[in-house]
mmCIF file of N, CA and C in Angstrom:
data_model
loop_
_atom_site.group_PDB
_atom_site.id
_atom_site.type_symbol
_atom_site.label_atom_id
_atom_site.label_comp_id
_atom_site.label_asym_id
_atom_site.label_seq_id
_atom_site.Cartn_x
_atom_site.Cartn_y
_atom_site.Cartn_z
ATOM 1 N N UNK X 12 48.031 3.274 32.625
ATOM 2 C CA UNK X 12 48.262 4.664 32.935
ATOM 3 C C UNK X 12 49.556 4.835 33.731
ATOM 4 N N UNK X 13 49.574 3.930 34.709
ATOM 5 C CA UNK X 13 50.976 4.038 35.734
ATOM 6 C C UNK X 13 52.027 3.839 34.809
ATOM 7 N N UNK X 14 52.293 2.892 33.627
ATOM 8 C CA UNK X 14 53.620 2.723 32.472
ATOM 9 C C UNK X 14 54.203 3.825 31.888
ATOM 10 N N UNK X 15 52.283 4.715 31.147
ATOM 11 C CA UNK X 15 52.638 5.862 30.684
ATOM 12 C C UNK X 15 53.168 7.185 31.773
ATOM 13 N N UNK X 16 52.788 6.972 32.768
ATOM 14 C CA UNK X 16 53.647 8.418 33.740
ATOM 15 C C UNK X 16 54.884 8.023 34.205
ATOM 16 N N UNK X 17 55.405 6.657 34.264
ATOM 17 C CA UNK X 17 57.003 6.271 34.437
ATOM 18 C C UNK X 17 57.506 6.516 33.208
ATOM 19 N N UNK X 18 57.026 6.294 31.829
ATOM 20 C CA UNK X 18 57.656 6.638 30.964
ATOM 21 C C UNK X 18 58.322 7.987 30.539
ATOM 22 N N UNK X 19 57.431 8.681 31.074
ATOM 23 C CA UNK X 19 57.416 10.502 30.329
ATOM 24 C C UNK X 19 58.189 10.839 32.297
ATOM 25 N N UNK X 20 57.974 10.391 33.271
ATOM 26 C CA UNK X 20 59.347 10.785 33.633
ATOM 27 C C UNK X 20 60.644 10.332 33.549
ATOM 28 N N UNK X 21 60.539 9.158 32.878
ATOM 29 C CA UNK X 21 62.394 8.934 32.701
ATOM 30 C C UNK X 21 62.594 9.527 31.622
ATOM 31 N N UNK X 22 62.097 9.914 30.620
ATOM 32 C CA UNK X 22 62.251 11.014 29.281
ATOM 33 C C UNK X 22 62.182 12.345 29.728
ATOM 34 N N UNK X 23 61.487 12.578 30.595
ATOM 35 C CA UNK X 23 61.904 14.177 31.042
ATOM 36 C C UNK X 23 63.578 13.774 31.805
ATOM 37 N N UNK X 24 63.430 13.022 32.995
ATOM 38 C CA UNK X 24 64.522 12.897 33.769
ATOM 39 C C UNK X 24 65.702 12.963 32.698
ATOM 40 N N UNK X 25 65.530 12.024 31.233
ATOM 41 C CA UNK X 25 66.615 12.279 30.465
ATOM 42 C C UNK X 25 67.164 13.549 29.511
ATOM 43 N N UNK X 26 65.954 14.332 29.498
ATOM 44 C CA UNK X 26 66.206 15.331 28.269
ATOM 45 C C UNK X 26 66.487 16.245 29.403
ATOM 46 N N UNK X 27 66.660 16.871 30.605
ATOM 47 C CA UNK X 27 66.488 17.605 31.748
ATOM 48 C C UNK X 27 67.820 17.394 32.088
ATOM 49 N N UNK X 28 68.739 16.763 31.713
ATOM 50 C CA UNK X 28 70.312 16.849 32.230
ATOM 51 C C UNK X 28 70.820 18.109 32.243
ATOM 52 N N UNK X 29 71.334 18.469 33.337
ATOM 53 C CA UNK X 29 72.459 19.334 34.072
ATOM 54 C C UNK X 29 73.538 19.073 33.841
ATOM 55 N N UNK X 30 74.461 19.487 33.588
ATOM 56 C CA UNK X 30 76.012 19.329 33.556
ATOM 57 C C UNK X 30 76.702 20.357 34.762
ATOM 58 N N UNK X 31 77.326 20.046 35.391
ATOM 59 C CA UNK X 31 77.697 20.393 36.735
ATOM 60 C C UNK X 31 79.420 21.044 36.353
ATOM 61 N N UNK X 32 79.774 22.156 36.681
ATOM 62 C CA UNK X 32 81.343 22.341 36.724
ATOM 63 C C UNK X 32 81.854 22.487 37.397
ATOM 64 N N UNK X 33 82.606 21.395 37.443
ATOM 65 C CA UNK X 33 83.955 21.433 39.295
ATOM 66 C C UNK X 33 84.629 22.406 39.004
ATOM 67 N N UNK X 34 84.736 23.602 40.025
ATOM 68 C CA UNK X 34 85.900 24.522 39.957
ATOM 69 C C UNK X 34 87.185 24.119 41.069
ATOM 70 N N UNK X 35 88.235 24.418 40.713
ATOM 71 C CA UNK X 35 89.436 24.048 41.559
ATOM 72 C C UNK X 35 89.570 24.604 42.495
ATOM 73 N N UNK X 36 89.491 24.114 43.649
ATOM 74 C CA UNK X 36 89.362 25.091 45.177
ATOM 75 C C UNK X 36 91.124 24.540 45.482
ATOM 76 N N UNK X 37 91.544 24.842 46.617
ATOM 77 C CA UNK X 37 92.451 25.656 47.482
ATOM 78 C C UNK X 37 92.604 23.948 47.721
ATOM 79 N N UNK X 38 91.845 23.071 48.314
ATOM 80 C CA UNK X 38 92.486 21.548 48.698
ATOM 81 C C UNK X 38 93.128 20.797 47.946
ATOM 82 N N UNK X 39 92.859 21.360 46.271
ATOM 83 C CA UNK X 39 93.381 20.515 45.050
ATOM 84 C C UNK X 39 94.997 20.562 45.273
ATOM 85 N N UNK X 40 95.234 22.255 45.537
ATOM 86 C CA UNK X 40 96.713 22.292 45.540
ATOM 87 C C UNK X 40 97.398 21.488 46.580
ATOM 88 N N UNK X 41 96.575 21.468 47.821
ATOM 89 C CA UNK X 41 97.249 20.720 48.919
ATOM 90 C C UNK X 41 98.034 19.065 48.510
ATOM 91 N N UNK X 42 96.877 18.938 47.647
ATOM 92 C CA UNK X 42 97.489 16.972 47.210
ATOM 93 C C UNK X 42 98.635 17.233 45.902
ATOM 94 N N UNK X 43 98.587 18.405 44.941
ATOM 95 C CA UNK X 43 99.149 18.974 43.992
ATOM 96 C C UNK X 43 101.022 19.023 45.035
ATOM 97 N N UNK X 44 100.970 19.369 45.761
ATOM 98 C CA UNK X 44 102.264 20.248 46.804
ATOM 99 C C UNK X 44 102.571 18.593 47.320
ATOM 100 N N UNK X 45 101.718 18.061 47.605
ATOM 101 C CA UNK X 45 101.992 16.517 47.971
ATOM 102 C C UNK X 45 102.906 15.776 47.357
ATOM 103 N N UNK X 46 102.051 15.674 45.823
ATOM 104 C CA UNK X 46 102.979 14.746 44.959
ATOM 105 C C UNK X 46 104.308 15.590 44.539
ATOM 106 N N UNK X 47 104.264 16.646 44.431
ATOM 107 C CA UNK X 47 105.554 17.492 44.121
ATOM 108 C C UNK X 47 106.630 16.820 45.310
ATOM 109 N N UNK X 48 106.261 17.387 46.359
ATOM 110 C CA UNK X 48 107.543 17.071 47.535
ATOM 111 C C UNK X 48 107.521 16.220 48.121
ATOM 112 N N UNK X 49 106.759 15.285 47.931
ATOM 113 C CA UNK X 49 107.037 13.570 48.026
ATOM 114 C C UNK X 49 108.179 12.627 47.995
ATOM 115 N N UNK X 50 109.387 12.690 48.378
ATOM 116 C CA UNK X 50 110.081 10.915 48.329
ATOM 117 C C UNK X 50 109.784 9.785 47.845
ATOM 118 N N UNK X 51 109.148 9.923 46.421
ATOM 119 C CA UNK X 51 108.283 9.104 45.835
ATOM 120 C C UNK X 51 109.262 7.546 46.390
ATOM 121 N N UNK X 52 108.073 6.052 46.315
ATOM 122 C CA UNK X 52 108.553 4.970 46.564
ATOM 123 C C UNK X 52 107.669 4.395 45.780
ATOM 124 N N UNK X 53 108.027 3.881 44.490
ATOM 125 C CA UNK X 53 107.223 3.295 43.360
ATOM 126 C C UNK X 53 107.295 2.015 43.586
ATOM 127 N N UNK X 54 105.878 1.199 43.641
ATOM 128 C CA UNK X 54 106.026 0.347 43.817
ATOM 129 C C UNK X 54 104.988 -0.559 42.794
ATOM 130 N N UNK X 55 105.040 -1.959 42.081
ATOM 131 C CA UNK X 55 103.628 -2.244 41.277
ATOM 132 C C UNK X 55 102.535 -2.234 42.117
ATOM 133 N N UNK X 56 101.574 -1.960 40.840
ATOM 134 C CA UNK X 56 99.967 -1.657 41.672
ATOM 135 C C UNK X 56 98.827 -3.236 40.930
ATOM 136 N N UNK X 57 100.087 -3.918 39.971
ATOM 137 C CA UNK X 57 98.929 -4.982 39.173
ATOM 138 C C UNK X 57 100.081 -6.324 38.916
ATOM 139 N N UNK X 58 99.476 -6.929 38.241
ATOM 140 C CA UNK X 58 100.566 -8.470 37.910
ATOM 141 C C UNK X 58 101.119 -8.543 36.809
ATOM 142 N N UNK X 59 101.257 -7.136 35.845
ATOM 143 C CA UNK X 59 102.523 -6.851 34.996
ATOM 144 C C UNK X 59 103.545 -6.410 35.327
ATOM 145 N N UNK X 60 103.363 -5.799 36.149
ATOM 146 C CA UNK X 60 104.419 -4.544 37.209
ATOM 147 C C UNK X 60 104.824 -3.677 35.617
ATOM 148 N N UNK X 61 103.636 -3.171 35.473
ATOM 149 C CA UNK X 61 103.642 -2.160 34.108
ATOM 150 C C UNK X 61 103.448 -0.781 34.860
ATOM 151 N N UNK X 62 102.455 -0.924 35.595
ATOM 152 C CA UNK X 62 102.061 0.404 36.531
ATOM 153 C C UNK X 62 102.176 0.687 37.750
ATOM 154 N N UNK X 63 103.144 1.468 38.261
ATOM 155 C CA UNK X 63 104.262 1.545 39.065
ATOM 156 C C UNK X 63 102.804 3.171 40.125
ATOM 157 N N UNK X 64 102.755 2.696 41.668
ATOM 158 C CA UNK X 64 102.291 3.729 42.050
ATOM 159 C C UNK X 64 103.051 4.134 43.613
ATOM 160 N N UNK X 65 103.165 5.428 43.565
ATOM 161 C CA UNK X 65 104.347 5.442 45.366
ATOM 162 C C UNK X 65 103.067 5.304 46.518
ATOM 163 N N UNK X 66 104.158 4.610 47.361
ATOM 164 C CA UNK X 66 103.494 3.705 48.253
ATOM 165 C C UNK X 66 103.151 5.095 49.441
ATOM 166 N N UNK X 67 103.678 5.804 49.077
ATOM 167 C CA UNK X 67 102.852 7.525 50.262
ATOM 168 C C UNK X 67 102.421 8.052 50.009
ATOM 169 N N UNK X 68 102.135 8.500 48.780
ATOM 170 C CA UNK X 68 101.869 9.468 48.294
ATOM 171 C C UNK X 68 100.291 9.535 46.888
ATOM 172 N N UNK X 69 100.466 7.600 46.236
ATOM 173 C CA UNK X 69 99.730 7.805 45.275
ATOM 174 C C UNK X 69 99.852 7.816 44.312
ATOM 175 N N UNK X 70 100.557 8.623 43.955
ATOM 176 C CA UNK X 70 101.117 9.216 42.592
ATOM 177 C C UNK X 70 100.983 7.823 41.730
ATOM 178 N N UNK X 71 100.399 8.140 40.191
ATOM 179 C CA UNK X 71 100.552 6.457 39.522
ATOM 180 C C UNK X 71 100.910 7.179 38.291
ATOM 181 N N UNK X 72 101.850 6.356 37.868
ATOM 182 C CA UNK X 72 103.078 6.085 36.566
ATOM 183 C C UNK X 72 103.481 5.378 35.825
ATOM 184 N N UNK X 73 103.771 5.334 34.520
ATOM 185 C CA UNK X 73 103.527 3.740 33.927
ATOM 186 C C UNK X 73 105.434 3.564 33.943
ATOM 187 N N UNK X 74 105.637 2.044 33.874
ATOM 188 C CA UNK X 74 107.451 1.642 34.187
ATOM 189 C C UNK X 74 107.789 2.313 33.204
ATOM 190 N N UNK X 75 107.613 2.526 32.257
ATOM 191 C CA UNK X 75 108.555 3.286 30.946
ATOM 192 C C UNK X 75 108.411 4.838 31.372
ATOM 193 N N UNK X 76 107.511 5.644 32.176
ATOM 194 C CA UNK X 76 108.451 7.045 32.645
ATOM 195 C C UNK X 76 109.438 6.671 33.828
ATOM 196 N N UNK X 77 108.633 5.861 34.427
ATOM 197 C CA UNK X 77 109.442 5.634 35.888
ATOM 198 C C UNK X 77 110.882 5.545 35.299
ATOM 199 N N UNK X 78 111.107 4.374 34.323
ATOM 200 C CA UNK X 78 112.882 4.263 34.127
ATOM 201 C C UNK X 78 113.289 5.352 33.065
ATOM 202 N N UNK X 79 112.749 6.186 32.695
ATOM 203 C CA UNK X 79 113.305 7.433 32.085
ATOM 204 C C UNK X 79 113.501 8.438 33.226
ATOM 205 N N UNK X 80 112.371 8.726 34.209
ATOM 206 C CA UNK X 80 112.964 9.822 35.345
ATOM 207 C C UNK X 80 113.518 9.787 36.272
ATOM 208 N N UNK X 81 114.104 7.989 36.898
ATOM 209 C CA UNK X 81 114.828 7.890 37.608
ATOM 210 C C UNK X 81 115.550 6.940 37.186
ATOM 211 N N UNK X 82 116.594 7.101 36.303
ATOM 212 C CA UNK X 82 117.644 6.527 35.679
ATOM 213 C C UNK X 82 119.008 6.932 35.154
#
């Protein structure tokens, strides 16, 4: 009896999904205004040095925009 009432709640728990929608509040822009006026300082983030991220700010970029937008 205890198998069958764990069962039929993880099948409710599954058919019972919510989908949740993030709306964009007012702090998004704050990190948005960040990476904009940043002094970016790209630096690698792995052991290709394929993916280039600034060391203040975050911001992550792969080397082939990096040497197109600062070149």
């Amino acid at each position: 009896m205890y198998i069958i009432e764990k069962l039929i709640k993880i099948y409710l728990k599954c058919t019972k999904k919510e989908q949740t929608v993030i709306l964009p509040t007012n702090e998004d822009n704050v990190e948005l205004e960040d990476v904009i006026t940043c002094k970016h300082n790209f630096m690698p983030i792995d052991s290709t040095k394929e993916i280039l991220a600034c060391s203040k700010c975050g911001y992550v970029i792969s080397k082939k925009r990096a040497s197109k937008d600062f070149s």
